[in-house]
Amino acid sequence: MSATTMRVARLHGIGDVRVEQIPVPEPAAGELLVRIEACGVCPTDARKFAIGVNDGSYPFNPGHEWVGRIEAIGAGSDGWEVGERVYGDTYAGYAQYATIGIRPEGWSRGALALGELPVERAVFVEPLADCLHCVRDQAAVGIGQRVAVIGMGAMGVQIAAVAALAGGDVLAVEPRAERRALALRFGAGAAAEPVRWRDAAAQRWGGDAPEAVIVTVARAAVAAEAIDACAPGGRVVLFAGFGDEGVAAVDLNRIHYQEIVVVGSEWVGTPPHQRYEHYEAARDLLASGDLKLEELVTDRTGLDGVGDALRAVREQRSYKTVLLP
Amino acid sequence: MSATTMRVARLHGIGDVRVEQIPVPEPAAGELLVRIEACGVCPTDARKFAIGVNDGSYPFNPGHEWVGRIEAIGAGSDGWEVGERVYGDTYAGYAQYATIGIRPEGWSRGALALGELPVERAVFVEPLADCLHCVRDQAAVGIGQRVAVIGMGAMGVQIAAVAALAGGDVLAVEPRAERRALALRFGAGAAAEPVRWRDAAAQRWGGDAPEAVIVTVARAAVAAEAIDACAPGGRVVLFAGFGDEGVAAVDLNRIHYQEIVVVGSEWVGTPPHQRYEHYEAARDLLASGDLKLEELVTDRTGLDGVGDALRAVREQRSYKTVLLP
Amino acid sequence: MSATTMRVARLHGIGDVRVEQIPVPEPAAGELLVRIEACGVCPTDARKFAIGVNDGSYPFNPGHEWVGRIEAIGAGSDGWEVGERVYGDTYAGYAQYATIGIRPEGWSRGALALGELPVERAVFVEPLADCLHCVRDQAAVGIGQRVAVIGMGAMGVQIAAVAALAGGDVLAVEPRAERRALALRFGAGAAAEPVRWRDAAAQRWGGDAPEAVIVTVARAAVAAEAIDACAPGGRVVLFAGFGDEGVAAVDLNRIHYQEIVVVGSEWVGTPPHQRYEHYEAARDLLASGDLKLEELVTDRTGLDGVGDALRAVREQRSYKTVLLP
Amino acid sequence: MSATTMRVARLHGIGDVRVEQIPVPEPAAGELLVRIEACGVCPTDARKFAIGVNDGSYPFNPGHEWVGRIEAIGAGSDGWEVGERVYGDTYAGYAQYATIGIRPEGWSRGALALGELPVERAVFVEPLADCLHCVRDQAAVGIGQRVAVIGMGAMGVQIAAVAALAGGDVLAVEPRAERRALALRFGAGAAAEPVRWRDAAAQRWGGDAPEAVIVTVARAAVAAEAIDACAPGGRVVLFAGFGDEGVAAVDLNRIHYQEIVVVGSEWVGTPPHQRYEHYEAARDLLASGDLKLEELVTDRTGLDGVGDALRAVREQRSYKTVLLP
């Protein structure tokens, strides 16, 4: 039979994470109880740890990229089976158990059936869905298009990979050699250091500018340069949030005369044009085997190591950490 | 029989316009010779007069919104008849005659048959086509959408009118009362002064922000405010060029987190996504009688008055001037 | 205090509708209890009455276009107030009370706040949302486009009205003179009888064919003719279901060589591209006063008259019937 | 110096092709004279040979997929150099020399600079542009989408290859084993015989139907089945013309209730939505080396063998024939 209490790592304030023993939640009507197998540690989680929670109250469980097997099923939740692997995107993942609704609510997509998708690949369902949104909806990458992706963090590599799958010719821009190599392995056609990327682009594309520039690093000057570097009629996608450095001096004449499109890409659930179908697409893409994203995982931790893991993510000392509770 | 010489008003340098007598041009193969009936005096012409020509050499004829009747037909130009009224968008309109190709070339759409469209309405074919491009392609206005148009110059009023025809609920923003009244007459649902337009918008739309904000004035601060005022997922369209005041401090976080689209709208021929079909659509819309744009014409001049007219347009003392050569 | 039982008109088999007294439902968690003010009687309801229910079991309440005021609020349904007017699209509307979830579920959009929208206008929220889907998504009507709408039943008139609001030039095709007059009153630019509509189209549009043909009548031959009549690159939208007469001999070469698009338009919730935002757009459009759809209501009935009303709708003896329970 | 006469293979009637000696054409103003290196023999050419020319007069040169080097340059054709390799799509390719305009005219895209693209790969510029139009514009293939392509003739294989490049998971349907193997080599994920393709699709996609079905064979029954086999909301693209067998019994209810899109795909120049930019995209894609389409060439002929080659193409005994004049 099931446990009645569980371990959880929750935030109690800035820089204050505590591992506690609390009751296993009961699945309400329309909910599933899930035994968590793994949870991605996301830079958003690390930000909440470092600067505070602004969309909830303490104690707060920030994990929202989690995978597990159904333990119990609430009333009115037909069509699910105990033992089935599911994905959840509620703030509940730094724990041994979590509940999730079977229907979308607020920003949560609700439970998503995973089949037997491997656990460490499956933690990428939500991040990859955001990358699909970025590449398909916001950057509108097509066959043969010239695409520059700035920054090869774990999200940047996924974006580069998806843009290549969509037929784009991807130039990955990144200072660290090992990350450039990773980008090439995941489908980028070329890679360049930031200081010389525009030369590399001109060389690769016979003097033509990129038709899409996707910015995944939180630096306003990089975004302003992207607008300058983009081809006429092209698209500059701001995938990163810019934190305190969010104001840039932008050349409006370039936007006007070249009809450049500057657009944000936050996540698949940003109103008013939610595209939740990307969750299913991400799941199916991971199942196809074309994207072995588990290779991006560099660090693993248990619940007791969550504080260290959050610090490492925040300080960019870890590439992709997975919590195994 | 036809004249062999004609009068023309040409630029010979900054602020130097001269009326001269020159030979009537011969229509080459694939060209028509047109006796000009009217030509719009455009702010772009006035800018060339005031600060110099940067896309041609002196002497330079800047008129590019002209209407006339076919006088002679070059070889290989089947399908046209002498006496037919046509529209031309080459730089040749400040004259008694001009030639135009029957096929698009460079930025010119080529000759466009007008039927018996009234002359002073027909001069708006090219400006109106640009407004259709702005409203349909760049702002993507749909039924019931909340649209703010900033600036009720002659282009702003046309944009407001077209956005209303597309089913948008248009708030016209303009300091001058008589231009606000004009906007209301051409289909805007409401009008407000710039200092209080966001309050007026909130009041009209129950607190909801505009889904599209179209900026038709050349002030960077207004564009930055538009990004701030736009609804999540909405579109900010930069229809004006910004001249020397083209750099704005833009909040990138707002673009990112709200997935706002900022896009330029220059004209229907801006590569790579030319939409020349808007010329025909503009012509047909004018023919339908739904837009009596001749009512926007406030001033008329002959060739001898072109210098004064250009100064008046430049100093915004004229709303819409038409040259009747 | 609230009643504990209520009257309801339910189907018990083909042609068998009974008015019964049953308990008022309890709002579960996440649900509202609504006292119904009015419910549209839809041809779909009449079809269930005439040929049987295929998506539920007897006894069956088919009303799905209903309006009422909140009577009670289930747990976990914050943000709603007793007395507020809401729209519901569950099968529950032929009754004095109904419950509806506050979140979308299955095909139901969930409760929609109506403000003080008049009751007989508000019953059109769901039908009008389907018409917005048809005109915007499937027919893609734009400014100045030539649009033929075949059939001026209550749905056809709404489609004609919405297409006109979107800037289309609408030709309404309909045998009955009074319905043609209604279409003209709701924004159609012209109207013609079916036997001569293609001549009328050619005359109105100078020989050009319609860029969109929207078929709202259940006759396969009309759909085949629409494909024949549509302009190259145009769109033929099949808004009607075709019942037993669903197979047509279609000219594939015309679709191929002219790149014509033939597409269905069922309702806003048809997977995989649900566009539920049209519910809000329909509500707002009705609130704006531009579409006084209550003028389409020709018949009213109480619960005891539901059987006669369903027969009248089925036999097309009624234009739009509203049930006032 | 240049020759003054040249050999040409022209049609003089049904089944009547003659090799003749005629003057080398002079490049008029705005034209280039090109020495032809190769010309694709297209099924359209073979159809003209077999059933007559319906868009020109005898003698008629049907070759429209040709590649060569500039021999001379007409007046007013700046920006081109003698010796440069170009692509031409006028009816002139079964000859040693041809002229082509530098600007689009009628259905011809005009001359297209090729760099040093290999000749037998370059003959695919126009066919591949049509395939890009099919996959991008008409089928709208995206990452991870399920795509069935029916018929693995030379066009079908290109479509399969392009759909795979666009991220689609392609099922190639074809009776001949060697063509199925070719499709797999060019990027299809799976291949099946026509009689069992729907089973193969269900197996590959876990019971889900294809989101796009592209029909490249001229059989009406296959198109009707495609509508039946397509997923809800999916797209059926009719890429083939259907000749005499163009009328199919189509289930309109399926189009309506499932909101399926049926659309033609003729070529990039089909009005009103010409997409000539696909020529450049096709050229660049061939230059990238991702599509070595020269591997599709199975037969070569000189001018004297054109009659036999046309018969072989017509009778589907040749896969892709190239004329080397």
CSV table of N, CA and C in Angstrom, one decimal, chain A residues 47 133 138 219-220 223-224 232-234 238-253 255-268 270-273, chain B residues 47 133 138 219-220 223-224 232-234 238-253 255-268 270-273:
chain,number,residue,atom,x,y,z
A,47,ARG,N,15.7,30.9,-10.0
A,47,ARG,CA,15.5,32.3,-9.8
A,47,ARG,C,14.6,32.6,-8.6
A,133,HIS,N,7.3,25.9,-29.7
A,133,HIS,CA,6.5,27.2,-29.8
A,133,HIS,C,7.4,28.3,-30.4
A,138,GLN,N,6.8,31.4,-33.4
A,138,GLN,CA,7.4,32.8,-33.3
A,138,GLN,C,8.5,33.0,-34.3
A,219,ARG,N,20.7,39.2,-22.3
A,219,ARG,CA,21.5,40.4,-22.4
A,219,ARG,C,20.9,41.3,-23.4
A,220,ALA,N,20.4,42.5,-23.0
A,220,ALA,CA,19.7,43.4,-23.9
A,220,ALA,C,20.5,43.8,-25.1
A,223,ALA,N,20.2,41.5,-27.9
A,223,ALA,CA,18.9,41.6,-28.6
A,223,ALA,C,18.9,42.8,-29.6
A,224,ALA,N,19.5,43.9,-29.1
A,224,ALA,CA,19.6,45.0,-30.0
A,224,ALA,C,20.5,44.7,-31.2
A,232,PRO,N,16.2,41.7,-44.0
A,232,PRO,CA,15.0,42.4,-44.2
A,232,PRO,C,13.8,41.4,-44.2
A,233,GLY,N,12.7,41.8,-43.6
A,233,GLY,CA,11.6,40.9,-43.5
A,233,GLY,C,11.8,39.7,-42.5
A,234,GLY,N,12.9,39.7,-41.8
A,234,GLY,CA,13.2,38.6,-40.9
A,234,GLY,C,12.6,38.7,-39.6
A,238,LEU,N,12.8,36.9,-29.1
A,238,LEU,CA,13.3,37.1,-27.7
A,238,LEU,C,12.8,36.0,-26.9
A,239,PHE,N,13.6,34.9,-26.8
A,239,PHE,CA,13.2,33.7,-26.0
A,239,PHE,C,13.6,33.9,-24.6
A,240,ALA,N,14.7,34.6,-24.3
A,240,ALA,CA,15.1,34.8,-22.9
A,240,ALA,C,14.3,36.0,-22.3
A,241,GLY,N,14.1,35.9,-21.0
A,241,GLY,CA,13.7,37.0,-20.2
A,241,GLY,C,15.0,37.8,-19.9
A,242,PHE,N,14.8,39.1,-19.6
A,242,PHE,CA,16.0,40.0,-19.5
A,242,PHE,C,16.3,40.5,-18.1
A,243,GLY,N,15.5,40.0,-17.2
A,243,GLY,CA,15.7,40.4,-15.8
A,243,GLY,C,15.9,41.9,-15.6
A,244,ASP,N,16.9,42.3,-14.9
A,244,ASP,CA,17.0,43.8,-14.6
A,244,ASP,C,17.6,44.5,-15.8
A,245,GLU,N,18.1,43.8,-16.7
A,245,GLU,CA,18.8,44.4,-17.9
A,245,GLU,C,17.8,44.4,-19.1
A,246,GLY,N,16.6,44.9,-18.9
A,246,GLY,CA,15.6,44.7,-19.9
A,246,GLY,C,15.3,45.8,-20.8
A,247,VAL,N,16.0,46.9,-20.7
A,247,VAL,CA,15.8,48.0,-21.6
A,247,VAL,C,16.9,48.2,-22.6
A,248,ALA,N,16.6,48.2,-23.8
A,248,ALA,CA,17.6,48.3,-24.9
A,248,ALA,C,17.4,49.5,-25.7
A,249,ALA,N,18.4,50.1,-26.3
A,249,ALA,CA,18.3,51.1,-27.3
A,249,ALA,C,18.1,50.5,-28.6
A,250,VAL,N,16.9,50.6,-29.2
A,250,VAL,CA,16.5,49.8,-30.4
A,250,VAL,C,16.4,50.8,-31.5
A,251,ASP,N,16.9,50.4,-32.7
A,251,ASP,CA,16.8,51.2,-33.9
A,251,ASP,C,15.4,51.0,-34.6
A,252,LEU,N,14.5,51.9,-34.3
A,252,LEU,CA,13.1,51.7,-34.9
A,252,LEU,C,13.1,51.9,-36.4
A,253,ASN,N,14.0,52.7,-36.9
A,253,ASN,CA,14.0,52.8,-38.4
A,253,ASN,C,14.3,51.5,-39.1
A,255,ILE,N,13.5,48.5,-37.9
A,255,ILE,CA,12.3,47.7,-37.9
A,255,ILE,C,11.3,48.2,-38.9
A,256,HIS,N,11.2,49.6,-39.0
A,256,HIS,CA,10.2,50.1,-40.0
A,256,HIS,C,10.6,49.8,-41.4
A,257,TYR,N,11.8,50.3,-41.8
A,257,TYR,CA,12.2,50.3,-43.2
A,257,TYR,C,12.4,48.8,-43.7
A,258,GLN,N,12.9,48.0,-42.9
A,258,GLN,CA,13.2,46.6,-43.3
A,258,GLN,C,12.0,45.7,-42.9
A,259,GLU,N,11.0,46.2,-42.3
A,259,GLU,CA,9.8,45.4,-41.9
A,259,GLU,C,10.2,44.1,-41.1
A,260,ILE,N,11.2,44.4,-40.2
A,260,ILE,CA,11.6,43.3,-39.3
A,260,ILE,C,10.5,43.0,-38.3
A,261,VAL,N,10.4,41.8,-37.9
A,261,VAL,CA,9.4,41.4,-36.8
A,261,VAL,C,10.3,41.1,-35.6
A,262,VAL,N,9.9,41.8,-34.5
A,262,VAL,CA,10.5,41.5,-33.2
A,262,VAL,C,9.4,40.9,-32.3
A,263,VAL,N,9.6,39.7,-31.8
A,263,VAL,CA,8.5,39.1,-31.1
A,263,VAL,C,9.1,38.3,-29.9
A,264,GLY,N,8.3,38.2,-28.8
A,264,GLY,CA,8.7,37.4,-27.7
A,264,GLY,C,8.3,36.0,-27.8
A,265,SER,N,9.0,35.1,-27.1
A,265,SER,CA,8.6,33.7,-27.0
A,265,SER,C,8.7,33.3,-25.6
A,266,GLU,N,7.6,33.2,-24.9
A,266,GLU,CA,7.7,32.9,-23.4
A,266,GLU,C,7.5,31.4,-23.2
A,267,TRP,N,6.3,31.0,-23.4
A,267,TRP,CA,6.0,29.5,-23.3
A,267,TRP,C,4.7,29.3,-24.0
A,268,VAL,N,4.4,28.0,-24.2
A,268,VAL,CA,3.2,27.6,-25.0
A,268,VAL,C,1.9,28.1,-24.4
A,270,THR,N,1.3,31.1,-23.1
A,270,THR,CA,1.1,32.6,-23.0
A,270,THR,C,-0.2,33.0,-23.7
A,271,PRO,N,-1.0,33.7,-22.9
A,271,PRO,CA,-2.3,34.1,-23.6
A,271,PRO,C,-1.9,35.3,-24.5
A,272,PRO,N,-2.8,35.6,-25.5
A,272,PRO,CA,-4.1,34.9,-25.8
A,272,PRO,C,-4.0,33.8,-26.8
A,273,HIS,N,-2.8,33.4,-27.2
A,273,HIS,CA,-2.7,32.4,-28.2
A,273,HIS,C,-2.1,31.1,-27.7
B,47,ARG,N,10.4,65.5,-48.4
B,47,ARG,CA,11.6,65.2,-47.8
B,47,ARG,C,12.8,65.2,-48.7
B,133,HIS,N,-1.7,47.0,-46.7
B,133,HIS,CA,-0.6,46.2,-46.2
B,133,HIS,C,-0.4,46.3,-44.7
B,138,GLN,N,0.4,43.4,-41.6
B,138,GLN,CA,1.3,43.7,-40.5
B,138,GLN,C,0.5,43.8,-39.1
B,219,ARG,N,7.7,59.7,-34.0
B,219,ARG,CA,8.3,60.0,-32.7
B,219,ARG,C,8.6,58.7,-32.0
B,220,ALA,N,9.9,58.5,-31.7
B,220,ALA,CA,10.3,57.3,-31.0
B,220,ALA,C,9.6,57.0,-29.7
B,223,ALA,N,6.4,55.3,-30.1
B,223,ALA,CA,6.5,53.9,-30.4
B,223,ALA,C,6.8,53.1,-29.1
B,224,ALA,N,7.7,53.6,-28.3
B,224,ALA,CA,8.0,52.9,-27.0
B,224,ALA,C,6.7,52.8,-26.1
B,232,PRO,N,-1.3,41.9,-24.2
B,232,PRO,CA,-0.5,40.7,-24.4
B,232,PRO,C,-0.8,40.0,-25.7
B,233,GLY,N,0.2,39.5,-26.4
B,233,GLY,CA,0.0,38.9,-27.7
B,233,GLY,C,-0.4,39.8,-28.8
B,234,GLY,N,-0.4,41.1,-28.5
B,234,GLY,CA,-0.8,42.1,-29.5
B,234,GLY,C,0.3,42.5,-30.5
B,238,LEU,N,4.9,49.8,-36.7
B,238,LEU,CA,5.6,51.0,-36.9
B,238,LEU,C,5.4,51.4,-38.4
B,239,PHE,N,4.4,52.2,-38.6
B,239,PHE,CA,4.1,52.6,-40.0
B,239,PHE,C,4.9,53.8,-40.4
B,240,ALA,N,5.3,54.7,-39.5
B,240,ALA,CA,6.1,55.8,-39.8
B,240,ALA,C,7.6,55.5,-39.8
B,241,GLY,N,8.3,56.2,-40.7
B,241,GLY,CA,9.8,56.2,-40.5
B,241,GLY,C,10.1,57.2,-39.4
B,242,PHE,N,11.2,57.1,-38.8
B,242,PHE,CA,11.5,57.9,-37.6
B,242,PHE,C,12.6,59.0,-37.8
B,243,GLY,N,13.1,59.0,-39.0
B,243,GLY,CA,14.1,60.1,-39.3
B,243,GLY,C,15.3,60.0,-38.3
B,244,ASP,N,15.7,61.2,-37.9
B,244,ASP,CA,16.8,61.3,-37.0
B,244,ASP,C,16.5,60.8,-35.6
B,245,GLU,N,15.2,60.7,-35.3
B,245,GLU,CA,14.8,60.3,-33.9
B,245,GLU,C,14.4,58.9,-33.9
B,246,GLY,N,15.3,58.0,-34.4
B,246,GLY,CA,14.9,56.6,-34.6
B,246,GLY,C,15.3,55.6,-33.5
B,247,VAL,N,16.0,56.1,-32.5
B,247,VAL,CA,16.4,55.1,-31.4
B,247,VAL,C,15.5,55.3,-30.2
B,248,ALA,N,14.9,54.2,-29.7
B,248,ALA,CA,14.1,54.3,-28.6
B,248,ALA,C,14.5,53.3,-27.5
B,249,ALA,N,14.3,53.7,-26.3
B,249,ALA,CA,14.6,52.8,-25.2
B,249,ALA,C,13.4,51.9,-25.0
B,250,VAL,N,13.5,50.6,-25.4
B,250,VAL,CA,12.4,49.7,-25.5
B,250,VAL,C,12.5,48.6,-24.4
B,251,ASP,N,11.4,48.3,-23.8
B,251,ASP,CA,11.3,47.3,-22.7
B,251,ASP,C,11.2,45.9,-23.3
B,252,LEU,N,12.4,45.2,-23.4
B,252,LEU,CA,12.4,43.9,-24.0
B,252,LEU,C,11.6,42.9,-23.2
B,253,ASN,N,11.6,43.1,-21.8
B,253,ASN,CA,10.9,42.1,-21.0
B,253,ASN,C,9.4,42.1,-21.4
B,255,ILE,N,8.1,42.7,-24.3
B,255,ILE,CA,8.0,42.0,-25.6
B,255,ILE,C,8.1,40.5,-25.3
B,256,HIS,N,9.1,40.1,-24.5
B,256,HIS,CA,9.3,38.7,-24.2
B,256,HIS,C,8.1,38.1,-23.4
B,257,TYR,N,7.8,38.6,-22.2
B,257,TYR,CA,6.8,38.0,-21.4
B,257,TYR,C,5.4,38.1,-21.9
B,258,GLN,N,5.1,39.1,-22.6
B,258,GLN,CA,3.7,39.3,-23.1
B,258,GLN,C,3.7,38.8,-24.6
B,259,GLU,N,4.8,38.3,-25.1
B,259,GLU,CA,4.8,37.9,-26.5
B,259,GLU,C,4.2,38.9,-27.5
B,260,ILE,N,4.6,40.1,-27.3
B,260,ILE,CA,4.1,41.2,-28.1
B,260,ILE,C,4.9,41.2,-29.4
B,261,VAL,N,4.3,41.5,-30.5
B,261,VAL,CA,4.9,41.5,-31.8
B,261,VAL,C,5.1,43.0,-32.2
B,262,VAL,N,6.4,43.4,-32.5
B,262,VAL,CA,6.7,44.7,-33.0
B,262,VAL,C,7.2,44.5,-34.4
B,263,VAL,N,6.5,45.2,-35.3
B,263,VAL,CA,6.8,45.0,-36.7
B,263,VAL,C,6.7,46.3,-37.5
B,264,GLY,N,7.5,46.4,-38.5
B,264,GLY,CA,7.5,47.6,-39.4
B,264,GLY,C,6.4,47.4,-40.5
B,265,SER,N,6.0,48.5,-41.1
B,265,SER,CA,5.1,48.5,-42.2
B,265,SER,C,5.6,49.6,-43.1
B,266,GLU,N,6.3,49.3,-44.2
B,266,GLU,CA,6.9,50.3,-45.0
B,266,GLU,C,6.0,50.6,-46.2
B,267,TRP,N,6.0,49.6,-47.1
B,267,TRP,CA,5.1,49.7,-48.3
B,267,TRP,C,4.9,48.3,-48.9
B,268,VAL,N,4.0,48.2,-49.8
B,268,VAL,CA,3.6,46.8,-50.3
B,268,VAL,C,4.8,46.1,-51.0
B,270,THR,N,8.0,46.1,-50.0
B,270,THR,CA,9.2,45.8,-49.2
B,270,THR,C,9.6,44.4,-49.3
B,271,PRO,N,10.8,44.1,-49.8
B,271,PRO,CA,11.2,42.7,-49.9
B,271,PRO,C,11.4,42.1,-48.5
B,272,PRO,N,11.3,40.8,-48.3
B,272,PRO,CA,11.1,39.8,-49.3
B,272,PRO,C,9.7,39.4,-49.5
B,273,HIS,N,8.7,40.1,-48.9
B,273,HIS,CA,7.4,39.6,-49.0
B,273,HIS,C,6.5,40.6,-49.7
